[in-house]
PDB file of C-alpha atoms in Angstrom:
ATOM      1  CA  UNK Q 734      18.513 -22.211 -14.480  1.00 48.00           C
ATOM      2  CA  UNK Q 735      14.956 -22.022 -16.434  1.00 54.00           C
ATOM      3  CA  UNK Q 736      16.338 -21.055 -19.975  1.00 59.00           C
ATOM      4  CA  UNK Q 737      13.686 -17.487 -19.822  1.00 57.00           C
ATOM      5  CA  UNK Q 738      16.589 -15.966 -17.388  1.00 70.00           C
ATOM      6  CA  UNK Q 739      19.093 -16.438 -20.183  1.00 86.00           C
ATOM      7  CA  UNK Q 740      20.180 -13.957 -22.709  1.00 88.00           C
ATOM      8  CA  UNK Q 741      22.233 -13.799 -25.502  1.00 91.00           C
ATOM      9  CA  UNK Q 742      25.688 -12.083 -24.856  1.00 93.00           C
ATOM     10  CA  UNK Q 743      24.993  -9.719 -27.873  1.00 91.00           C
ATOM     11  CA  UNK Q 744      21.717  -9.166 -27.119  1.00 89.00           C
ATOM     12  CA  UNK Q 745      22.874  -8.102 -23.952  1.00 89.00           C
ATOM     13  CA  UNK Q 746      25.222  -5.983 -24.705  1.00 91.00           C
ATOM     14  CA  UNK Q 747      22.997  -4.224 -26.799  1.00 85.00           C
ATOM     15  CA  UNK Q 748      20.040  -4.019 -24.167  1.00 81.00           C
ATOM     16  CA  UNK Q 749      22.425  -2.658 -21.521  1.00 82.00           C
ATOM     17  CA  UNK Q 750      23.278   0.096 -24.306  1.00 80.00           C
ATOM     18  CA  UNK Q 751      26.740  -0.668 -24.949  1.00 86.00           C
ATOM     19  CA  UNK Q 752      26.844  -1.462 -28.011  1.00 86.00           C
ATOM     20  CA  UNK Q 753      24.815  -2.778 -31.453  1.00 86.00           C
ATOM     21  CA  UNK Q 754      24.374  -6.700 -31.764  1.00 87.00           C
ATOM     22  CA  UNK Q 755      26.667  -6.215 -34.942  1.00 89.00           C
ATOM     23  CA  UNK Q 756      29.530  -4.658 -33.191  1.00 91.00           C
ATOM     24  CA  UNK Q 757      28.763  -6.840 -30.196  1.00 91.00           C
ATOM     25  CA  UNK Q 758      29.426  -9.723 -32.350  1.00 93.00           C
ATOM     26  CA  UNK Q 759      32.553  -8.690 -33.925  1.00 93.00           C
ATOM     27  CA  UNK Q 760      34.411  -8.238 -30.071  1.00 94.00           C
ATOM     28  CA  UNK Q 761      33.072 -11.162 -28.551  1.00 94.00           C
ATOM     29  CA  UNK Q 762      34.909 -12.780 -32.149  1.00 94.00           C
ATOM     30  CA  UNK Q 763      38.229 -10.511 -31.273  1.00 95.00           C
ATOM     31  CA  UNK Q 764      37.922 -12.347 -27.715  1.00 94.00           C
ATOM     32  CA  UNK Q 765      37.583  -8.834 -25.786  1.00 95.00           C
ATOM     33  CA  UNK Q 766      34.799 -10.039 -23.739  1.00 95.00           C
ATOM     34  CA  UNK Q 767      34.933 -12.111 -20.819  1.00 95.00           C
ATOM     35  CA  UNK Q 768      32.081 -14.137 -18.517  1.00 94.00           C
ATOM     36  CA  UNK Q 769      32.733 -14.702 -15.283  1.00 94.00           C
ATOM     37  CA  UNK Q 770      36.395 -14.158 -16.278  1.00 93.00           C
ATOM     38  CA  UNK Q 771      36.290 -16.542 -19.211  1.00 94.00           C
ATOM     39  CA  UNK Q 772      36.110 -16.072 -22.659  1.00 94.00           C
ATOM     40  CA  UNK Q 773      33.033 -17.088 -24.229  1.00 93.00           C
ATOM     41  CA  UNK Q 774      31.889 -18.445 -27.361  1.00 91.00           C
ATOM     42  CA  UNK Q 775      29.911 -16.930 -29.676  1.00 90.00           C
ATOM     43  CA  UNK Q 776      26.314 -17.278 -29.161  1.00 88.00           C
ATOM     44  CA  UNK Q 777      26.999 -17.815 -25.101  1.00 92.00           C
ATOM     45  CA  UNK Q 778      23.865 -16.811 -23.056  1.00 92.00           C
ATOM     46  CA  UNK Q 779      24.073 -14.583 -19.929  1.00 91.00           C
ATOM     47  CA  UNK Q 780      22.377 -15.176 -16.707  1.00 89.00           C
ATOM     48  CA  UNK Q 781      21.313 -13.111 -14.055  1.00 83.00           C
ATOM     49  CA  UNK Q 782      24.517 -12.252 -11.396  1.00 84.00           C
ATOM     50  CA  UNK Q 783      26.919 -13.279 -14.474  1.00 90.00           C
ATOM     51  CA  UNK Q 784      29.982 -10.615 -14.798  1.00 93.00           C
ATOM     52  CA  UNK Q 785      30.338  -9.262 -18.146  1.00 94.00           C
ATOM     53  CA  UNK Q 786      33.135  -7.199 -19.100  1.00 95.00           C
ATOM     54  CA  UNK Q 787      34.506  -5.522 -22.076  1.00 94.00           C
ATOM     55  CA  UNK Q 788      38.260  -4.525 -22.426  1.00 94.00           C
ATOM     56  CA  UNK Q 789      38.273  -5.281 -18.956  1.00 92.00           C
ATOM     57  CA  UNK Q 790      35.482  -2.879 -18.170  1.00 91.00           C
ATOM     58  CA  UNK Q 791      32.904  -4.197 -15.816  1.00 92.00           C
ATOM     59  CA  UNK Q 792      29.491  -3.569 -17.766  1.00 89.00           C
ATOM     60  CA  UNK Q 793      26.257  -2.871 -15.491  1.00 82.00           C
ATOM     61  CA  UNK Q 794      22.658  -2.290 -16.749  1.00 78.00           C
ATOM     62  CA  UNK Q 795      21.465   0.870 -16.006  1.00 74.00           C
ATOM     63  CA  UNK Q 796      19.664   1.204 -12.613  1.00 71.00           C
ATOM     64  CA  UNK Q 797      15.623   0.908 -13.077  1.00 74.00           C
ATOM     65  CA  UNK Q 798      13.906   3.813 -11.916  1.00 84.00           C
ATOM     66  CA  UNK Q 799      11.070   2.879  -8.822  1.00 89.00           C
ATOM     67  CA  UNK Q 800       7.604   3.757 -10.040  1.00 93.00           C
ATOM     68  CA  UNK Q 801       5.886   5.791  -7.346  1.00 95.00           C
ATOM     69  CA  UNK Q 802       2.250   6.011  -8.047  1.00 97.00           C
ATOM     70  CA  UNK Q 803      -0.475   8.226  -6.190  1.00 98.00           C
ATOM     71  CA  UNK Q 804      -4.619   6.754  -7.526  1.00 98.00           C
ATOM     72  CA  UNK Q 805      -7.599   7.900  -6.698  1.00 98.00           C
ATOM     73  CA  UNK Q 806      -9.428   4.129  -6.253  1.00 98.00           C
ATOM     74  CA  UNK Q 807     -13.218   4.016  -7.264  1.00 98.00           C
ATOM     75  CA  UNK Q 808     -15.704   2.200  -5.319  1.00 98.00           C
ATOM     76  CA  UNK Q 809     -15.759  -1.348  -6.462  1.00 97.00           C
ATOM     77  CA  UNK Q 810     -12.444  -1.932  -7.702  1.00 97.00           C
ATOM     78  CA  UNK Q 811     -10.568  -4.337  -5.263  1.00 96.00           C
ATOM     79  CA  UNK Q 812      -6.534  -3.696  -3.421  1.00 95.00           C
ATOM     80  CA  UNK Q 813      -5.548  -7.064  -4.928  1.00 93.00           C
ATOM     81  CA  UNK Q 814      -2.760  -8.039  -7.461  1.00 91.00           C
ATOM     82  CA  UNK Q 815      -4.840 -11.677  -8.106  1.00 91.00           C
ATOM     83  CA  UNK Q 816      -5.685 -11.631 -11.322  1.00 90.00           C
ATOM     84  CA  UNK Q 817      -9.073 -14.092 -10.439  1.00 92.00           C
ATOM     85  CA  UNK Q 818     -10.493 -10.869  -9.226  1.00 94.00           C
ATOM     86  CA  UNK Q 819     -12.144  -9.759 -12.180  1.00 93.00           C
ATOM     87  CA  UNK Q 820     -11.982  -5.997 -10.675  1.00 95.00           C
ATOM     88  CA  UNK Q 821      -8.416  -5.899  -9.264  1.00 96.00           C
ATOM     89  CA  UNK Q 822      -6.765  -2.499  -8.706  1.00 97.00           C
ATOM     90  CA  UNK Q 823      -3.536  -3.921 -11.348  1.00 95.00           C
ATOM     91  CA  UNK Q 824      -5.764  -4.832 -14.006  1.00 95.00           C
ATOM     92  CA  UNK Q 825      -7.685  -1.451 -13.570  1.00 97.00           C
ATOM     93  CA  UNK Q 826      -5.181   0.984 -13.850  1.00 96.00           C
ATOM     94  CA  UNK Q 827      -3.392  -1.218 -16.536  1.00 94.00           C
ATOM     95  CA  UNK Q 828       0.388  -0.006 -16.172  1.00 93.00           C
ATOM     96  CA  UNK Q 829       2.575  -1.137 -18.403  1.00 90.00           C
ATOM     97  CA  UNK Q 830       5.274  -2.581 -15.883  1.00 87.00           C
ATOM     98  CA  UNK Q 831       4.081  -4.785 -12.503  1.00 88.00           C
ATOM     99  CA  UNK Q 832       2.979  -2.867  -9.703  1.00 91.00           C
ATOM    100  CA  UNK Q 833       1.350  -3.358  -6.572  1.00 91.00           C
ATOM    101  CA  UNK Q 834      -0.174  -1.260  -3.501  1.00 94.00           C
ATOM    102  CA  UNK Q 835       0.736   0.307  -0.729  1.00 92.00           C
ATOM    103  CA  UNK Q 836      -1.811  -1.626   1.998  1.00 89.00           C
ATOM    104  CA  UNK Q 837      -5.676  -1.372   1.127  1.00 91.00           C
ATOM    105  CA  UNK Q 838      -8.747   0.176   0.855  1.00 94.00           C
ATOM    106  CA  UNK Q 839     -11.975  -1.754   0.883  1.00 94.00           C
ATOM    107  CA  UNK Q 840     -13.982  -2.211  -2.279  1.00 96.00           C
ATOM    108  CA  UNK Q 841     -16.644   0.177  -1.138  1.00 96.00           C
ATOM    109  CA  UNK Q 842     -14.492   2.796  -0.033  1.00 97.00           C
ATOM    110  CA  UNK Q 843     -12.654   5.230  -2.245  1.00 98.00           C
ATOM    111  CA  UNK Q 844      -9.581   7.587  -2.316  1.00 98.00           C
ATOM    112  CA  UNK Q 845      -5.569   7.471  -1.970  1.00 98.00           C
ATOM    113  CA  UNK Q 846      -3.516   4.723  -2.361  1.00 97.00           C
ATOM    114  CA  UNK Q 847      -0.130   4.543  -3.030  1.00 96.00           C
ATOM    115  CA  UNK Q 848       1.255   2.014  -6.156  1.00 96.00           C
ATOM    116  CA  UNK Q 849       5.092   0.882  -6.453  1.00 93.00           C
ATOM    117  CA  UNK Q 850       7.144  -1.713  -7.264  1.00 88.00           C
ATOM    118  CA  UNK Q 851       9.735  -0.899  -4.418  1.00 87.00           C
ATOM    119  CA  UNK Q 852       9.176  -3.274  -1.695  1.00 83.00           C
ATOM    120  CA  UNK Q 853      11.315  -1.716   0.919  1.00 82.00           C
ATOM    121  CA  UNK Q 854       8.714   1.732   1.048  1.00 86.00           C
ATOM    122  CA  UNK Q 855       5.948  -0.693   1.327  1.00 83.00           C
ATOM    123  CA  UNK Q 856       7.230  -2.741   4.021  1.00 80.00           C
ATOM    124  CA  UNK Q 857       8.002   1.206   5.847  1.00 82.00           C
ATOM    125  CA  UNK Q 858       4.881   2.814   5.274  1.00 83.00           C
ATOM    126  CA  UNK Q 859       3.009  -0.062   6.030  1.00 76.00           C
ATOM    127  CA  UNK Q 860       4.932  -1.380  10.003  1.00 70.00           C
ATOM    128  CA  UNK Q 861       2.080  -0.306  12.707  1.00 50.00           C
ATOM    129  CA  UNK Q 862       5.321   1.116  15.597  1.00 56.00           C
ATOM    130  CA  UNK Q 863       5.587   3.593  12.415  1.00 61.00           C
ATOM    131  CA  UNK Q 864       3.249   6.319  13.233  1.00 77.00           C
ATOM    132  CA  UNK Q 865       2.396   7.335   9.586  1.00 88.00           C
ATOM    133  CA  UNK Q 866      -0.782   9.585   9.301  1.00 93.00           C
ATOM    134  CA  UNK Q 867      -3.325   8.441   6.993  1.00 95.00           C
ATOM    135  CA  UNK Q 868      -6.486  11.049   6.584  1.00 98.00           C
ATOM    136  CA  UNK Q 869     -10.061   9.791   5.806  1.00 98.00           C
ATOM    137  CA  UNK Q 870     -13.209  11.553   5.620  1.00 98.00           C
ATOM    138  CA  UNK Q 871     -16.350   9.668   6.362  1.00 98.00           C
ATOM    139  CA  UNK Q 872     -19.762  10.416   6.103  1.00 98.00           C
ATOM    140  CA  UNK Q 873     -22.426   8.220   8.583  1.00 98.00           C
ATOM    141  CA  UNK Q 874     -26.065   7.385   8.401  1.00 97.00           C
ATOM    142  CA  UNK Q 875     -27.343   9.908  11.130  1.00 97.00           C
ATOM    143  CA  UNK Q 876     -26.207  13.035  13.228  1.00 98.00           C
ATOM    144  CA  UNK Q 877     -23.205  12.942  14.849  1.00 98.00           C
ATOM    145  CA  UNK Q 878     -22.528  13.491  18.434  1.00 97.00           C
ATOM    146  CA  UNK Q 879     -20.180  15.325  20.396  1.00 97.00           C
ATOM    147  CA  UNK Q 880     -19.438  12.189  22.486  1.00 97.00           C
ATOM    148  CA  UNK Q 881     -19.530  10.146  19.377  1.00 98.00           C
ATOM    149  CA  UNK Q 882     -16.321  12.537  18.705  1.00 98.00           C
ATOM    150  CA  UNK Q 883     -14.894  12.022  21.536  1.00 98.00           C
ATOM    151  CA  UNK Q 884     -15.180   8.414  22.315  1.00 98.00           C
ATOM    152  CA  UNK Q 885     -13.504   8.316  18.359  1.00 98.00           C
ATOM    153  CA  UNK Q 886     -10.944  10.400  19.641  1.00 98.00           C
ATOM    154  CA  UNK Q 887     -10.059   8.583  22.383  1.00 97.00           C
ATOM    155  CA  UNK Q 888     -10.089   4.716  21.403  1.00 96.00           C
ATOM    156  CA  UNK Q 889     -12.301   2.156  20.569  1.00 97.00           C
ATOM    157  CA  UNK Q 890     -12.601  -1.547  21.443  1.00 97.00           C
ATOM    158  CA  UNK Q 891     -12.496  -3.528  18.327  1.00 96.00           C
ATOM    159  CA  UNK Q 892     -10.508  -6.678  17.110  1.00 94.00           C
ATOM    160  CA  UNK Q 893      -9.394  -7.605  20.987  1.00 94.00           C
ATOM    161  CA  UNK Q 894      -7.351  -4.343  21.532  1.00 95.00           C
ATOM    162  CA  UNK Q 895      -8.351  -0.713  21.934  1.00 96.00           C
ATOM    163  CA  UNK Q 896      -7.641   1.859  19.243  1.00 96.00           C
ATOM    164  CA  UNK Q 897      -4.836   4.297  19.649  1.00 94.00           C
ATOM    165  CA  UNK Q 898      -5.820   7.985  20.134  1.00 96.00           C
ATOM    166  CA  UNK Q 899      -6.764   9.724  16.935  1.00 96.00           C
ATOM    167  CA  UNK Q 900      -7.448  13.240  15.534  1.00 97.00           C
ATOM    168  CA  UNK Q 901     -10.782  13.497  14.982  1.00 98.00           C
ATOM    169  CA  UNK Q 902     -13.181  16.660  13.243  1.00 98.00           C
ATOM    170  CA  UNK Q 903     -17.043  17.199  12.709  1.00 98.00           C
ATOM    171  CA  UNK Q 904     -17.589  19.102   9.473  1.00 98.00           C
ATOM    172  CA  UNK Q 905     -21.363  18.352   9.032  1.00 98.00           C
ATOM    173  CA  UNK Q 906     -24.033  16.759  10.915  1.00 98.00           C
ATOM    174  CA  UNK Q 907     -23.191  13.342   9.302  1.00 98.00           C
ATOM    175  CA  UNK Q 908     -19.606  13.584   8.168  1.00 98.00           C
ATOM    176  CA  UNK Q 909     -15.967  13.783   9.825  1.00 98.00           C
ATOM    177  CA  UNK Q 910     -12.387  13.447   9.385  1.00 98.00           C
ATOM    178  CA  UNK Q 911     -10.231  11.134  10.722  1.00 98.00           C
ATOM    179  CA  UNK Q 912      -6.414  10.830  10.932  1.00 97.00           C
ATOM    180  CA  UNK Q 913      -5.224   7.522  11.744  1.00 95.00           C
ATOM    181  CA  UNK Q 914      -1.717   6.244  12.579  1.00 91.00           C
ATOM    182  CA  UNK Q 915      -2.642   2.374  12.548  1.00 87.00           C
ATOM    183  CA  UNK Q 916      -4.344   0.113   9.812  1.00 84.00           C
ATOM    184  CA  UNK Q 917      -6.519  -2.624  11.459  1.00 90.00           C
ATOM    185  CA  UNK Q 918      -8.829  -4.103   9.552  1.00 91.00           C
ATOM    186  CA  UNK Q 919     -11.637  -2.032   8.332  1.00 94.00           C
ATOM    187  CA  UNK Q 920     -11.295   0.352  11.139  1.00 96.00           C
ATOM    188  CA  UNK Q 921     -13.483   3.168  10.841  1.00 97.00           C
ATOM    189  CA  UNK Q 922     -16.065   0.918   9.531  1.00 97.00           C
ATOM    190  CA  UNK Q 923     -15.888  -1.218  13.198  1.00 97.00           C
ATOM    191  CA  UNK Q 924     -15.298   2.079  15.645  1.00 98.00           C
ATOM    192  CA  UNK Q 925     -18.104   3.616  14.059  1.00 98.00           C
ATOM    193  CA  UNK Q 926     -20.316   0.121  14.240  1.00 98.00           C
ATOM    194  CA  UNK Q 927     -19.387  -0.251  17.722  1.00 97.00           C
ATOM    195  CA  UNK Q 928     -21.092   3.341  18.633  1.00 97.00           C
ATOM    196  CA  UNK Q 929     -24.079   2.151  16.352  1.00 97.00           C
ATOM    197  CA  UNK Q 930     -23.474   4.206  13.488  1.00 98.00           C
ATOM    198  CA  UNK Q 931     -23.165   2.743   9.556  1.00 98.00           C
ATOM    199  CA  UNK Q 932     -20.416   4.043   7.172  1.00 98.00           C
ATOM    200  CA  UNK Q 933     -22.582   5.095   4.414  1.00 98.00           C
ATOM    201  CA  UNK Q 934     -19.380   6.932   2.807  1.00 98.00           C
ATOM    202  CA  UNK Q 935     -15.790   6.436   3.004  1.00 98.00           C
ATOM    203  CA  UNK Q 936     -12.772   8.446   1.492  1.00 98.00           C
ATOM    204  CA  UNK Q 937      -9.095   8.586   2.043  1.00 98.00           C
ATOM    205  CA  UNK Q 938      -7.937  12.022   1.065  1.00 98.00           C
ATOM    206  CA  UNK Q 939      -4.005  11.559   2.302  1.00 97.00           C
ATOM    207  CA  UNK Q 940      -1.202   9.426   2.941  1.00 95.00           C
ATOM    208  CA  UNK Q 941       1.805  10.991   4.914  1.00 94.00           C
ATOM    209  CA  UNK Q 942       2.642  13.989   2.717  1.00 95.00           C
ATOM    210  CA  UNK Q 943       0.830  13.080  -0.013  1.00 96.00           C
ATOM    211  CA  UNK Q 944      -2.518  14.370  -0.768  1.00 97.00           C
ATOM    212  CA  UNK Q 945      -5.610  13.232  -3.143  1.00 98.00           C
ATOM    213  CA  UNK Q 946      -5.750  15.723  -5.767  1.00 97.00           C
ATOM    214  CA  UNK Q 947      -6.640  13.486  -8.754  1.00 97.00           C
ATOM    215  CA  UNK Q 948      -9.678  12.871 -10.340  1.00 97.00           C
ATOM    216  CA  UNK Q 949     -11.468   8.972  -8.913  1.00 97.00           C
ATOM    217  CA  UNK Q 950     -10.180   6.796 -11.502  1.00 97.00           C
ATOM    218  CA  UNK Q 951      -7.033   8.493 -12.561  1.00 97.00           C
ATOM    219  CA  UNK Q 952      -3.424   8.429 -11.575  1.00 97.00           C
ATOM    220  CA  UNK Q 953      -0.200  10.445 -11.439  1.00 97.00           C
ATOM    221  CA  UNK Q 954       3.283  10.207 -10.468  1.00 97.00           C
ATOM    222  CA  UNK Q 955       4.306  11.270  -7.222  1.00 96.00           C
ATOM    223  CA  UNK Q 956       7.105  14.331  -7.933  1.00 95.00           C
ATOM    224  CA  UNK Q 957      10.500  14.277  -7.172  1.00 93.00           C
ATOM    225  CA  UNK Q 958       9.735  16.845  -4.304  1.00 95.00           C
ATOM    226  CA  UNK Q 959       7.362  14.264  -2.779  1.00 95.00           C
ATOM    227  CA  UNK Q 960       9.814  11.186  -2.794  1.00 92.00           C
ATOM    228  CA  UNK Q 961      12.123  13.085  -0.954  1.00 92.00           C
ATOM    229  CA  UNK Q 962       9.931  14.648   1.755  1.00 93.00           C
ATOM    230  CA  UNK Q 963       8.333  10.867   1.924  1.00 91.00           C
ATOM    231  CA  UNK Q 964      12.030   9.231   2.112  1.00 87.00           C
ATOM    232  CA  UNK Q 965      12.913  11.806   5.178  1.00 88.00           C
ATOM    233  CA  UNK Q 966       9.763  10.538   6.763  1.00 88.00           C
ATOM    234  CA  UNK Q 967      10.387   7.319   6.432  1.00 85.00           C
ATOM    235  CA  UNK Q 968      14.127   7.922   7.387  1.00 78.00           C
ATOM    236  CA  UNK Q 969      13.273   6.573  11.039  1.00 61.00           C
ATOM    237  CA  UNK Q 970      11.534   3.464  10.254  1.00 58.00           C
ATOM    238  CA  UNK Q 971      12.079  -0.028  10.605  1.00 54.00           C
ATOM    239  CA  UNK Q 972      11.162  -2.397   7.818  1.00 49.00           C
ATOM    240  CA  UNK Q 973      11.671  -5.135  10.111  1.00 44.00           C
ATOM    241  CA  UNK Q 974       8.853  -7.420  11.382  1.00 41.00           C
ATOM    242  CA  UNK Q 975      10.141  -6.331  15.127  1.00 39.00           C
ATOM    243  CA  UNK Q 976       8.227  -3.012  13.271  1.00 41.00           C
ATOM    244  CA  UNK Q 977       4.884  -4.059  13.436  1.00 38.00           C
ATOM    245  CA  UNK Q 978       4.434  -4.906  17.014  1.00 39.00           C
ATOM    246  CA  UNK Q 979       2.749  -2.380  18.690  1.00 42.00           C
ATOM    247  CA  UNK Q 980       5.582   0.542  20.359  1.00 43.00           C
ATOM    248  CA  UNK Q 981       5.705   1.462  23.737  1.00 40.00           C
ATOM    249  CA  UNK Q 982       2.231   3.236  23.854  1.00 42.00           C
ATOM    250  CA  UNK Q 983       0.806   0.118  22.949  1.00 46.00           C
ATOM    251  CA  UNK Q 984      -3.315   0.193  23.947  1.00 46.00           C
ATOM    252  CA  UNK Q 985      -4.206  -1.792  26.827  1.00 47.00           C
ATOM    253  CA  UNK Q 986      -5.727  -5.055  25.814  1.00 52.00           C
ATOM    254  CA  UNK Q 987      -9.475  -4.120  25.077  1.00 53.00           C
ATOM    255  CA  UNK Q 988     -11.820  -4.636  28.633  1.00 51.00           C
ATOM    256  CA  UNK Q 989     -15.001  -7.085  28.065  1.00 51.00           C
ATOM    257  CA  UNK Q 990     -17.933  -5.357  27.237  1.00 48.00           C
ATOM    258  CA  UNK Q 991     -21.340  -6.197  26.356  1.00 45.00           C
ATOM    259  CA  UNK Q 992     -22.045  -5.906  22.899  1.00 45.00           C
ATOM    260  CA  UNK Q 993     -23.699  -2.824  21.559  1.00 49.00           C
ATOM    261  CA  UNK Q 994     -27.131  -2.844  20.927  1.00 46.00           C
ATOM    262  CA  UNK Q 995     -28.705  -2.352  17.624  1.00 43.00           C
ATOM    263  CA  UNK Q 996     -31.057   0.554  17.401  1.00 45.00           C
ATOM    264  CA  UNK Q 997     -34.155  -0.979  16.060  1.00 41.00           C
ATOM    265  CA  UNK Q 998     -34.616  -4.321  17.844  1.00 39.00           C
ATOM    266  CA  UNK Q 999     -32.693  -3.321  21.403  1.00 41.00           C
ATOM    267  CA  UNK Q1000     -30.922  -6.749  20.405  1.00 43.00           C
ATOM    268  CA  UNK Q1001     -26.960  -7.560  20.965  1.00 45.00           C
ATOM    269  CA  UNK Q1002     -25.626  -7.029  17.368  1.00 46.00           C
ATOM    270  CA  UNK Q1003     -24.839 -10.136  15.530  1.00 45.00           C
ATOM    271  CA  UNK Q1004     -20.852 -10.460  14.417  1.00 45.00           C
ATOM    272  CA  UNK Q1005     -20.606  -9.455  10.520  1.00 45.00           C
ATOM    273  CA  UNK Q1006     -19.025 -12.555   8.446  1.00 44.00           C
ATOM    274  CA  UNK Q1007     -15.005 -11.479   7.918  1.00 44.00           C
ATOM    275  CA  UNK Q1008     -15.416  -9.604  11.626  1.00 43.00           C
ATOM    276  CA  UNK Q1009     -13.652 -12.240  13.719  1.00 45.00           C
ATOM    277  CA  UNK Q1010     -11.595 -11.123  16.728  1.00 45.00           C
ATOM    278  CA  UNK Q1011      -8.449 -12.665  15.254  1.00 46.00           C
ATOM    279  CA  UNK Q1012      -8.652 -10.957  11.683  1.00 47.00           C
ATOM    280  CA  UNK Q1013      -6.216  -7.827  12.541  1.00 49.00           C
ATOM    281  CA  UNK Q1014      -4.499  -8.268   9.248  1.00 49.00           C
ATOM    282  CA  UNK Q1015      -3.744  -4.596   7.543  1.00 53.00           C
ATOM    283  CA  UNK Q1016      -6.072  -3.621   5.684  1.00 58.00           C
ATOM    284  CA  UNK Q1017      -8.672  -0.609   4.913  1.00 58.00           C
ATOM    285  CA  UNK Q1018      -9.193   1.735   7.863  1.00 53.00           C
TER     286      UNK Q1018
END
């Protein structure tokens, strides 16, 4: 075992908050700690899954509390723990212990998202048979229509599968909200490209139960409140792969279409680099 997983018994001891190094020296001397069952020597190292006891008494670090983390992500900075990314979303908000995010939002977009270090809610929130909400509004380059609303609404061919029926809402000429249940890969950005409109402004303003109400830039923890209401949420679903196959309302396979025409040359749209039909990873809606 790599010799950084070791630690010294006393030090141990005292890091657990048992006892001082001092007094944990003088009963690993008197012999009333064990390893494993044996008695060590003094100066013995500990390694992770090792059984320490004192008197007989089993001794067990304290459980570390999850971090739970609600940010308001500025355009530019980038959903990525790789630190070669000179912007990355870790390095930004510079917390003292490793966290990560919950999914992504695109490096021009901004809003809501979720940081942790507890793997299991990630792997929930994030399984597309889920059905979590996630609330966006989105402001395009020219009026909108009421059949661009609907045709939102009702599913869109992108990424060699239809869209799944989504709550949609005009609040300006240009701008709308969206709630989605499903995280292809920049979503909104292709549904609205598809009905030849341009995402000139992207924002996610909610996440399940939990709501953008910090400054861009800034972050807070979620309250104890909010972990519980998310946990009974999430009480239903599967962290399992099986999870993100599509359920039983699965969208038909998308029909073949012609591809839409751009507005200024009357031309068939060339595919954007990164737009393949095989890139459905999760990612920004």
């Amino acid at each position: 075992m790599a010799e950084e997983n070791l630690t010294r018994l006393n030090k141990y001891l005292s890091e657990v908050g048992y006892c001082s190094r001092r007094k944990a020296d003088a009963l690993i001397e008197q012999g009333r700690v064990t390893i494993n069952g044996a008695v060590p020597e003094m100066g013995t190292k500990v390694a992770p899954g090792d059984e320490v006891r004192v008197n007989g008494e089993l001794i067990v670090p304290p459980k570390k509390d999850n971090v739970y983390l609600a940010f308001n992500k500025p355009i530019g900075i980038v959903c990525t723990t790789n630190p070669k990314e000179k912007k990355n979303i870790v390095d930004y908000i510079n917390f003292p212990t490793r966290i990560f995010p919950i999914g992504r939002l695109d490096k021009p977009s901004e809003g809501l998202i979720l940081m942790t270090d507890d793997g299991d809610i990630v792997n929930k929130i994030l399984r597309a048979r889920n059905n979590h909400e996630k609330e966006y509004i989105v402001t395009v380059d020219r009026n909108i229509t009421q059949d661009f609303i609907e045709r939102m609404s009702n599913g869109i061919p992108i990424l060699d599968t239809v869209t799944r029926k989504c709550e949609v809402e005009q609040l300006t000429r240009n701008t709308f909200r969206i709630v989605l249940t499903q995280g292809l890969n920049r979503q909104i950005r292709r549904m609205c490209e598809y009905l030849g409109y341009e995402v000139v402004k992207l924002k996610r303003i909610r996440i399940m139960n939990i709501p953008l109400d910090v400054p861009v830039g800034k972050y807070r923890h979620l309250t104890e409140k909010e972990l519980a209401d998310l946990n009974s949420l999430l009480g239903e679903s599967t962290k399992t792969e099986e999870g993100s196959l599509p359920g039983p309302n699965k969208p038909e396979k998308a029909p073949k279409t012609s591809a839409p025409r751009s507005r200024k040359t009357d031309r068939p749209l060339k595919k954007k680099e990164g737009f393949r039909k095989n890139r459905r990873q999760k990612g920004e809606s």
